[in-house]
Amino acid sequence: MKTDFDFPNKYLVGPVVFRPDFNAQAEVLDINQAWSLFFTAGQEDKVLGFNTEAGQFFTNLLLAIATAGILWASLFNNVV
């Protein structure tokens, strides 16, 4: 059996945040790359694609959960 499965780059299997080509870029991460790295534990930065609506949704969801938690704590802290 012959396979053509070859890894020419030794960093191909490791997490994307430790790859030299990822760290060498001087550009800032966009919102989708940040959430992709969070959800995949640093393994891949393009899971959510290039449409920024998914990243904005997760950011707004996180802000809504934090706001609801703060309101819940402040309202029900005075009741007890």
PDB file of N, CA and C in Angstrom:
ATOM      1  N   MET A   1       0.845  -1.167   0.000  1.00  0.00           N
ATOM      2  CA  MET A   1       0.000   0.000   0.000  1.00  0.00           C
ATOM      3  C   MET A   1       0.897   1.238   0.000  1.00  0.00           C
ATOM      4  N   LYS A   2       0.605   2.131  -0.902  1.00  0.00           N
ATOM      5  CA  LYS A   2       1.376   3.353  -0.997  1.00  0.00           C
ATOM      6  C   LYS A   2       0.461   4.530  -0.662  1.00  0.00           C
ATOM      7  N   THR A   3       0.932   5.398   0.201  1.00  0.00           N
ATOM      8  CA  THR A   3       0.160   6.591   0.539  1.00  0.00           C
ATOM      9  C   THR A   3       0.941   7.826   0.132  1.00  0.00           C
ATOM     10  N   ASP A   4       0.241   8.829  -0.269  1.00  0.00           N
ATOM     11  CA  ASP A   4       0.859  10.107  -0.604  1.00  0.00           C
ATOM     12  C   ASP A   4       0.622  11.124   0.508  1.00  0.00           C
ATOM     13  N   PHE A   5       0.448  10.633   1.696  1.00  0.00           N
ATOM     14  CA  PHE A   5       0.162  11.477   2.853  1.00  0.00           C
ATOM     15  C   PHE A   5       1.482  11.977   3.415  1.00  0.00           C
ATOM     16  N   ASP A   6       1.783  13.225   3.165  1.00  0.00           N
ATOM     17  CA  ASP A   6       3.068  13.773   3.577  1.00  0.00           C
ATOM     18  C   ASP A   6       2.842  15.113   4.276  1.00  0.00           C
ATOM     19  N   PHE A   7       3.512  15.304   5.392  1.00  0.00           N
ATOM     20  CA  PHE A   7       3.471  16.579   6.095  1.00  0.00           C
ATOM     21  C   PHE A   7       4.769  17.322   5.809  1.00  0.00           C
ATOM     22  N   PRO A   8       4.768  18.213   4.846  1.00  0.00           N
ATOM     23  CA  PRO A   8       6.013  18.926   4.557  1.00  0.00           C
ATOM     24  C   PRO A   8       6.358  19.963   5.621  1.00  0.00           C
ATOM     25  N   ASN A   9       5.367  20.422   6.359  1.00  0.00           N
ATOM     26  CA  ASN A   9       5.599  21.441   7.372  1.00  0.00           C
ATOM     27  C   ASN A   9       5.476  20.802   8.747  1.00  0.00           C
ATOM     28  N   LYS A  10       6.503  20.931   9.571  1.00  0.00           N
ATOM     29  CA  LYS A  10       6.458  20.283  10.889  1.00  0.00           C
ATOM     30  C   LYS A  10       5.478  20.965  11.829  1.00  0.00           C
ATOM     31  N   TYR A  11       5.030  22.180  11.518  1.00  0.00           N
ATOM     32  CA  TYR A  11       4.083  22.897  12.372  1.00  0.00           C
ATOM     33  C   TYR A  11       2.634  22.682  11.956  1.00  0.00           C
ATOM     34  N   LEU A  12       2.388  21.824  10.989  1.00  0.00           N
ATOM     35  CA  LEU A  12       1.046  21.646  10.447  1.00  0.00           C
ATOM     36  C   LEU A  12       0.086  21.022  11.452  1.00  0.00           C
ATOM     37  N   VAL A  13       0.548  20.153  12.312  1.00  0.00           N
ATOM     38  CA  VAL A  13      -0.308  19.440  13.245  1.00  0.00           C
ATOM     39  C   VAL A  13      -0.502  20.214  14.548  1.00  0.00           C
ATOM     40  N   GLY A  14       0.423  21.046  14.928  1.00  0.00           N
ATOM     41  CA  GLY A  14       0.363  21.762  16.194  1.00  0.00           C
ATOM     42  C   GLY A  14      -0.649  22.886  16.195  1.00  0.00           C
ATOM     43  N   PRO A  15      -0.874  23.461  17.361  1.00  0.00           N
ATOM     44  CA  PRO A  15      -1.813  24.580  17.464  1.00  0.00           C
ATOM     45  C   PRO A  15      -1.369  25.773  16.617  1.00  0.00           C
ATOM     46  N   VAL A  16      -2.335  26.469  16.057  1.00  0.00           N
ATOM     47  CA  VAL A  16      -2.046  27.579  15.158  1.00  0.00           C
ATOM     48  C   VAL A  16      -1.376  28.742  15.886  1.00  0.00           C
ATOM     49  N   VAL A  17      -1.622  28.901  17.162  1.00  0.00           N
ATOM     50  CA  VAL A  17      -1.042  30.040  17.887  1.00  0.00           C
ATOM     51  C   VAL A  17       0.457  29.884  18.109  1.00  0.00           C
ATOM     52  N   PHE A  18       0.995  28.681  17.970  1.00  0.00           N
ATOM     53  CA  PHE A  18       2.424  28.467  18.146  1.00  0.00           C
ATOM     54  C   PHE A  18       3.164  28.346  16.814  1.00  0.00           C
ATOM     55  N   ARG A  19       2.477  28.497  15.709  1.00  0.00           N
ATOM     56  CA  ARG A  19       3.137  28.424  14.410  1.00  0.00           C
ATOM     57  C   ARG A  19       3.868  29.729  14.130  1.00  0.00           C
ATOM     58  N   PRO A  20       5.065  29.655  13.589  1.00  0.00           N
ATOM     59  CA  PRO A  20       5.833  30.885  13.326  1.00  0.00           C
ATOM     60  C   PRO A  20       5.151  31.818  12.336  1.00  0.00           C
ATOM     61  N   ASP A  21       4.468  31.273  11.329  1.00  0.00           N
ATOM     62  CA  ASP A  21       3.824  32.152  10.354  1.00  0.00           C
ATOM     63  C   ASP A  21       2.628  32.888  10.956  1.00  0.00           C
ATOM     64  N   PHE A  22       1.989  32.325  11.965  1.00  0.00           N
ATOM     65  CA  PHE A  22       0.883  33.004  12.635  1.00  0.00           C
ATOM     66  C   PHE A  22       1.403  34.117  13.529  1.00  0.00           C
ATOM     67  N   ASN A  23       2.476  33.875  14.238  1.00  0.00           N
ATOM     68  CA  ASN A  23       3.037  34.873  15.147  1.00  0.00           C
ATOM     69  C   ASN A  23       3.825  35.952  14.419  1.00  0.00           C
ATOM     70  N   ALA A  24       4.259  35.692  13.200  1.00  0.00           N
ATOM     71  CA  ALA A  24       5.066  36.665  12.472  1.00  0.00           C
ATOM     72  C   ALA A  24       4.218  37.776  11.868  1.00  0.00           C
ATOM     73  N   GLN A  25       2.944  37.537  11.687  1.00  0.00           N
ATOM     74  CA  GLN A  25       2.121  38.571  11.063  1.00  0.00           C
ATOM     75  C   GLN A  25       1.896  39.731  12.035  1.00  0.00           C
ATOM     76  N   ALA A  26       1.947  40.920  11.503  1.00  0.00           N
ATOM     77  CA  ALA A  26       1.830  42.117  12.331  1.00  0.00           C
ATOM     78  C   ALA A  26       0.400  42.645  12.380  1.00  0.00           C
ATOM     79  N   GLU A  27      -0.527  41.940  11.780  1.00  0.00           N
ATOM     80  CA  GLU A  27      -1.904  42.417  11.765  1.00  0.00           C
ATOM     81  C   GLU A  27      -2.657  41.956  13.008  1.00  0.00           C
ATOM     82  N   VAL A  28      -3.692  42.657  13.321  1.00  0.00           N
ATOM     83  CA  VAL A  28      -4.500  42.374  14.501  1.00  0.00           C
ATOM     84  C   VAL A  28      -5.527  41.295  14.149  1.00  0.00           C
ATOM     85  N   LEU A  29      -5.832  40.426  15.105  1.00  0.00           N
ATOM     86  CA  LEU A  29      -6.857  39.402  14.892  1.00  0.00           C
ATOM     87  C   LEU A  29      -8.214  40.052  14.708  1.00  0.00           C
ATOM     88  N   ASP A  30      -9.010  39.523  13.801  1.00  0.00           N
ATOM     89  CA  ASP A  30     -10.376  40.010  13.719  1.00  0.00           C
ATOM     90  C   ASP A  30     -11.252  39.206  14.678  1.00  0.00           C
ATOM     91  N   ILE A  31     -12.506  39.571  14.772  1.00  0.00           N
ATOM     92  CA  ILE A  31     -13.395  38.997  15.781  1.00  0.00           C
ATOM     93  C   ILE A  31     -13.647  37.511  15.525  1.00  0.00           C
ATOM     94  N   ASN A  32     -13.729  37.109  14.258  1.00  0.00           N
ATOM     95  CA  ASN A  32     -13.948  35.693  13.944  1.00  0.00           C
ATOM     96  C   ASN A  32     -12.732  34.843  14.274  1.00  0.00           C
ATOM     97  N   GLN A  33     -11.546  35.360  14.022  1.00  0.00           N
ATOM     98  CA  GLN A  33     -10.347  34.608  14.367  1.00  0.00           C
ATOM     99  C   GLN A  33     -10.237  34.419  15.874  1.00  0.00           C
ATOM    100  N   ALA A  34     -10.575  35.448  16.628  1.00  0.00           N
ATOM    101  CA  ALA A  34     -10.494  35.346  18.087  1.00  0.00           C
ATOM    102  C   ALA A  34     -11.468  34.302  18.620  1.00  0.00           C
ATOM    103  N   TRP A  35     -12.713  34.316  18.143  1.00  0.00           N
ATOM    104  CA  TRP A  35     -13.691  33.330  18.603  1.00  0.00           C
ATOM    105  C   TRP A  35     -13.347  31.930  18.104  1.00  0.00           C
ATOM    106  N   SER A  36     -12.816  31.816  16.898  1.00  0.00           N
ATOM    107  CA  SER A  36     -12.400  30.500  16.392  1.00  0.00           C
ATOM    108  C   SER A  36     -11.283  29.916  17.239  1.00  0.00           C
ATOM    109  N   LEU A  37     -10.323  30.751  17.614  1.00  0.00           N
ATOM    110  CA  LEU A  37      -9.246  30.274  18.478  1.00  0.00           C
ATOM    111  C   LEU A  37      -9.777  29.891  19.847  1.00  0.00           C
ATOM    112  N   PHE A  38     -10.764  30.609  20.344  1.00  0.00           N
ATOM    113  CA  PHE A  38     -11.356  30.280  21.643  1.00  0.00           C
ATOM    114  C   PHE A  38     -12.100  28.947  21.590  1.00  0.00           C
ATOM    115  N   PHE A  39     -12.943  28.763  20.577  1.00  0.00           N
ATOM    116  CA  PHE A  39     -13.747  27.541  20.490  1.00  0.00           C
ATOM    117  C   PHE A  39     -12.923  26.303  20.177  1.00  0.00           C
ATOM    118  N   THR A  40     -11.825  26.452  19.458  1.00  0.00           N
ATOM    119  CA  THR A  40     -11.002  25.299  19.104  1.00  0.00           C
ATOM    120  C   THR A  40      -9.774  25.171  19.990  1.00  0.00           C
ATOM    121  N   ALA A  41      -9.700  25.933  21.058  1.00  0.00           N
ATOM    122  CA  ALA A  41      -8.577  25.913  22.007  1.00  0.00           C
ATOM    123  C   ALA A  41      -7.251  26.171  21.301  1.00  0.00           C
ATOM    124  N   GLY A  42      -7.234  27.132  20.391  1.00  0.00           N
ATOM    125  CA  GLY A  42      -6.012  27.539  19.713  1.00  0.00           C
ATOM    126  C   GLY A  42      -5.605  26.664  18.552  1.00  0.00           C
ATOM    127  N   GLN A  43      -6.450  25.724  18.139  1.00  0.00           N
ATOM    128  CA  GLN A  43      -6.069  24.802  17.075  1.00  0.00           C
ATOM    129  C   GLN A  43      -6.259  25.399  15.677  1.00  0.00           C
ATOM    130  N   GLU A  44      -7.294  26.199  15.476  1.00  0.00           N
ATOM    131  CA  GLU A  44      -7.595  26.723  14.141  1.00  0.00           C
ATOM    132  C   GLU A  44      -8.184  28.111  14.255  1.00  0.00           C
ATOM    133  N   ASP A  45      -7.819  28.989  13.342  1.00  0.00           N
ATOM    134  CA  ASP A  45      -8.297  30.364  13.411  1.00  0.00           C
ATOM    135  C   ASP A  45      -9.299  30.712  12.322  1.00  0.00           C
ATOM    136  N   LYS A  46      -9.669  29.774  11.480  1.00  0.00           N
ATOM    137  CA  LYS A  46     -10.592  30.062  10.392  1.00  0.00           C
ATOM    138  C   LYS A  46     -11.835  29.176  10.406  1.00  0.00           C
ATOM    139  N   VAL A  47     -12.220  28.686  11.578  1.00  0.00           N
ATOM    140  CA  VAL A  47     -13.379  27.799  11.683  1.00  0.00           C
ATOM    141  C   VAL A  47     -14.673  28.535  11.375  1.00  0.00           C
ATOM    142  N   LEU A  48     -14.799  29.770  11.828  1.00  0.00           N
ATOM    143  CA  LEU A  48     -16.023  30.535  11.612  1.00  0.00           C
ATOM    144  C   LEU A  48     -16.070  31.222  10.257  1.00  0.00           C
ATOM    145  N   GLY A  49     -15.037  31.101   9.478  1.00  0.00           N
ATOM    146  CA  GLY A  49     -15.016  31.707   8.153  1.00  0.00           C
ATOM    147  C   GLY A  49     -14.610  33.160   8.199  1.00  0.00           C
ATOM    148  N   PHE A  50     -14.989  33.890   7.173  1.00  0.00           N
ATOM    149  CA  PHE A  50     -14.573  35.274   7.050  1.00  0.00           C
ATOM    150  C   PHE A  50     -15.720  36.262   7.207  1.00  0.00           C
ATOM    151  N   ASN A  51     -16.933  35.783   7.429  1.00  0.00           N
ATOM    152  CA  ASN A  51     -18.081  36.650   7.650  1.00  0.00           C
ATOM    153  C   ASN A  51     -18.086  37.075   9.116  1.00  0.00           C
ATOM    154  N   THR A  52     -18.094  38.367   9.377  1.00  0.00           N
ATOM    155  CA  THR A  52     -17.956  38.855  10.753  1.00  0.00           C
ATOM    156  C   THR A  52     -19.242  38.773  11.560  1.00  0.00           C
ATOM    157  N   GLU A  53     -20.347  38.378  10.954  1.00  0.00           N
ATOM    158  CA  GLU A  53     -21.609  38.320  11.697  1.00  0.00           C
ATOM    159  C   GLU A  53     -21.585  37.266  12.795  1.00  0.00           C
ATOM    160  N   ALA A  54     -20.937  36.153  12.580  1.00  0.00           N
ATOM    161  CA  ALA A  54     -20.865  35.108  13.604  1.00  0.00           C
ATOM    162  C   ALA A  54     -20.057  35.593  14.801  1.00  0.00           C
ATOM    163  N   GLY A  55     -18.953  36.245  14.566  1.00  0.00           N
ATOM    164  CA  GLY A  55     -18.143  36.772  15.649  1.00  0.00           C
ATOM    165  C   GLY A  55     -18.863  37.860  16.431  1.00  0.00           C
ATOM    166  N   GLN A  56     -19.581  38.723  15.729  1.00  0.00           N
ATOM    167  CA  GLN A  56     -20.358  39.761  16.406  1.00  0.00           C
ATOM    168  C   GLN A  56     -21.485  39.153  17.225  1.00  0.00           C
ATOM    169  N   PHE A  57     -22.097  38.076  16.719  1.00  0.00           N
ATOM    170  CA  PHE A  57     -23.151  37.400  17.464  1.00  0.00           C
ATOM    171  C   PHE A  57     -22.619  36.861  18.792  1.00  0.00           C
ATOM    172  N   PHE A  58     -21.486  36.185  18.766  1.00  0.00           N
ATOM    173  CA  PHE A  58     -20.921  35.625  20.001  1.00  0.00           C
ATOM    174  C   PHE A  58     -20.482  36.717  20.972  1.00  0.00           C
ATOM    175  N   THR A  59     -19.968  37.823  20.446  1.00  0.00           N
ATOM    176  CA  THR A  59     -19.585  38.933  21.319  1.00  0.00           C
ATOM    177  C   THR A  59     -20.818  39.556  21.970  1.00  0.00           C
ATOM    178  N   ASN A  60     -21.863  39.783  21.183  1.00  0.00           N
ATOM    179  CA  ASN A  60     -23.091  40.351  21.738  1.00  0.00           C
ATOM    180  C   ASN A  60     -23.765  39.384  22.709  1.00  0.00           C
ATOM    181  N   LEU A  61     -23.699  38.101  22.435  1.00  0.00           N
ATOM    182  CA  LEU A  61     -24.254  37.101  23.346  1.00  0.00           C
ATOM    183  C   LEU A  61     -23.511  37.119  24.677  1.00  0.00           C
ATOM    184  N   LEU A  62     -22.196  37.220  24.635  1.00  0.00           N
ATOM    185  CA  LEU A  62     -21.405  37.288  25.856  1.00  0.00           C
ATOM    186  C   LEU A  62     -21.733  38.549  26.656  1.00  0.00           C
ATOM    187  N   LEU A  63     -21.875  39.670  25.978  1.00  0.00           N
ATOM    188  CA  LEU A  63     -22.239  40.915  26.656  1.00  0.00           C
ATOM    189  C   LEU A  63     -23.643  40.838  27.255  1.00  0.00           C
ATOM    190  N   ALA A  64     -24.578  40.205  26.545  1.00  0.00           N
ATOM    191  CA  ALA A  64     -25.942  40.070  27.058  1.00  0.00           C
ATOM    192  C   ALA A  64     -25.991  39.173  28.287  1.00  0.00           C
ATOM    193  N   ILE A  65     -25.230  38.095  28.285  1.00  0.00           N
ATOM    194  CA  ILE A  65     -25.186  37.198  29.443  1.00  0.00           C
ATOM    195  C   ILE A  65     -24.563  37.907  30.643  1.00  0.00           C
ATOM    196  N   ALA A  66     -23.513  38.672  30.412  1.00  0.00           N
ATOM    197  CA  ALA A  66     -22.880  39.414  31.509  1.00  0.00           C
ATOM    198  C   ALA A  66     -23.812  40.479  32.064  1.00  0.00           C
ATOM    199  N   THR A  67     -24.507  41.187  31.190  1.00  0.00           N
ATOM    200  CA  THR A  67     -25.453  42.215  31.634  1.00  0.00           C
ATOM    201  C   THR A  67     -26.604  41.603  32.407  1.00  0.00           C
ATOM    202  N   ALA A  68     -27.135  40.491  31.915  1.00  0.00           N
ATOM    203  CA  ALA A  68     -28.221  39.815  32.617  1.00  0.00           C
ATOM    204  C   ALA A  68     -27.763  39.310  33.982  1.00  0.00           C
ATOM    205  N   GLY A  69     -26.559  38.818  34.070  1.00  0.00           N
ATOM    206  CA  GLY A  69     -26.022  38.362  35.358  1.00  0.00           C
ATOM    207  C   GLY A  69     -25.848  39.496  36.346  1.00  0.00           C
ATOM    208  N   ILE A  70     -25.384  40.633  35.867  1.00  0.00           N
ATOM    209  CA  ILE A  70     -25.214  41.789  36.752  1.00  0.00           C
ATOM    210  C   ILE A  70     -26.565  42.306  37.221  1.00  0.00           C
ATOM    211  N   LEU A  71     -27.524  42.392  36.311  1.00  0.00           N
ATOM    212  CA  LEU A  71     -28.868  42.841  36.696  1.00  0.00           C
ATOM    213  C   LEU A  71     -29.517  41.861  37.666  1.00  0.00           C
ATOM    214  N   TRP A  72     -29.375  40.575  37.408  1.00  0.00           N
ATOM    215  CA  TRP A  72     -29.928  39.546  38.289  1.00  0.00           C
ATOM    216  C   TRP A  72     -29.341  39.670  39.695  1.00  0.00           C
ATOM    217  N   ALA A  73     -28.032  39.828  39.768  1.00  0.00           N
ATOM    218  CA  ALA A  73     -27.367  39.924  41.068  1.00  0.00           C
ATOM    219  C   ALA A  73     -27.759  41.198  41.801  1.00  0.00           C
ATOM    220  N   SER A  74     -27.881  42.306  41.090  1.00  0.00           N
ATOM    221  CA  SER A  74     -28.225  43.548  41.771  1.00  0.00           C
ATOM    222  C   SER A  74     -29.684  43.592  42.201  1.00  0.00           C
ATOM    223  N   LEU A  75     -30.573  43.010  41.406  1.00  0.00           N
ATOM    224  CA  LEU A  75     -31.997  43.020  41.765  1.00  0.00           C
ATOM    225  C   LEU A  75     -32.306  42.059  42.910  1.00  0.00           C
ATOM    226  N   PHE A  76     -31.755  40.868  42.846  1.00  0.00           N
ATOM    227  CA  PHE A  76     -32.112  39.857  43.842  1.00  0.00           C
ATOM    228  C   PHE A  76     -31.200  39.858  45.062  1.00  0.00           C
ATOM    229  N   ASN A  77     -30.165  40.651  45.029  1.00  0.00           N
ATOM    230  CA  ASN A  77     -29.316  40.803  46.207  1.00  0.00           C
ATOM    231  C   ASN A  77     -30.045  41.597  47.295  1.00  0.00           C
ATOM    232  N   ASN A  78     -30.864  42.548  46.885  1.00  0.00           N
ATOM    233  CA  ASN A  78     -31.590  43.363  47.826  1.00  0.00           C
ATOM    234  C   ASN A  78     -32.824  42.660  48.409  1.00  0.00           C
ATOM    235  N   VAL A  79     -33.322  41.648  47.730  1.00  0.00           N
ATOM    236  CA  VAL A  79     -34.524  40.930  48.162  1.00  0.00           C
ATOM    237  C   VAL A  79     -34.206  40.016  49.330  1.00  0.00           C
ATOM    238  N   VAL A  80     -33.080  39.370  49.304  1.00  0.00           N
ATOM    239  CA  VAL A  80     -32.742  38.383  50.338  1.00  0.00           C
ATOM    240  C   VAL A  80     -32.198  38.995  51.552  1.00  0.00           C
TER     241      VAL A  80
END
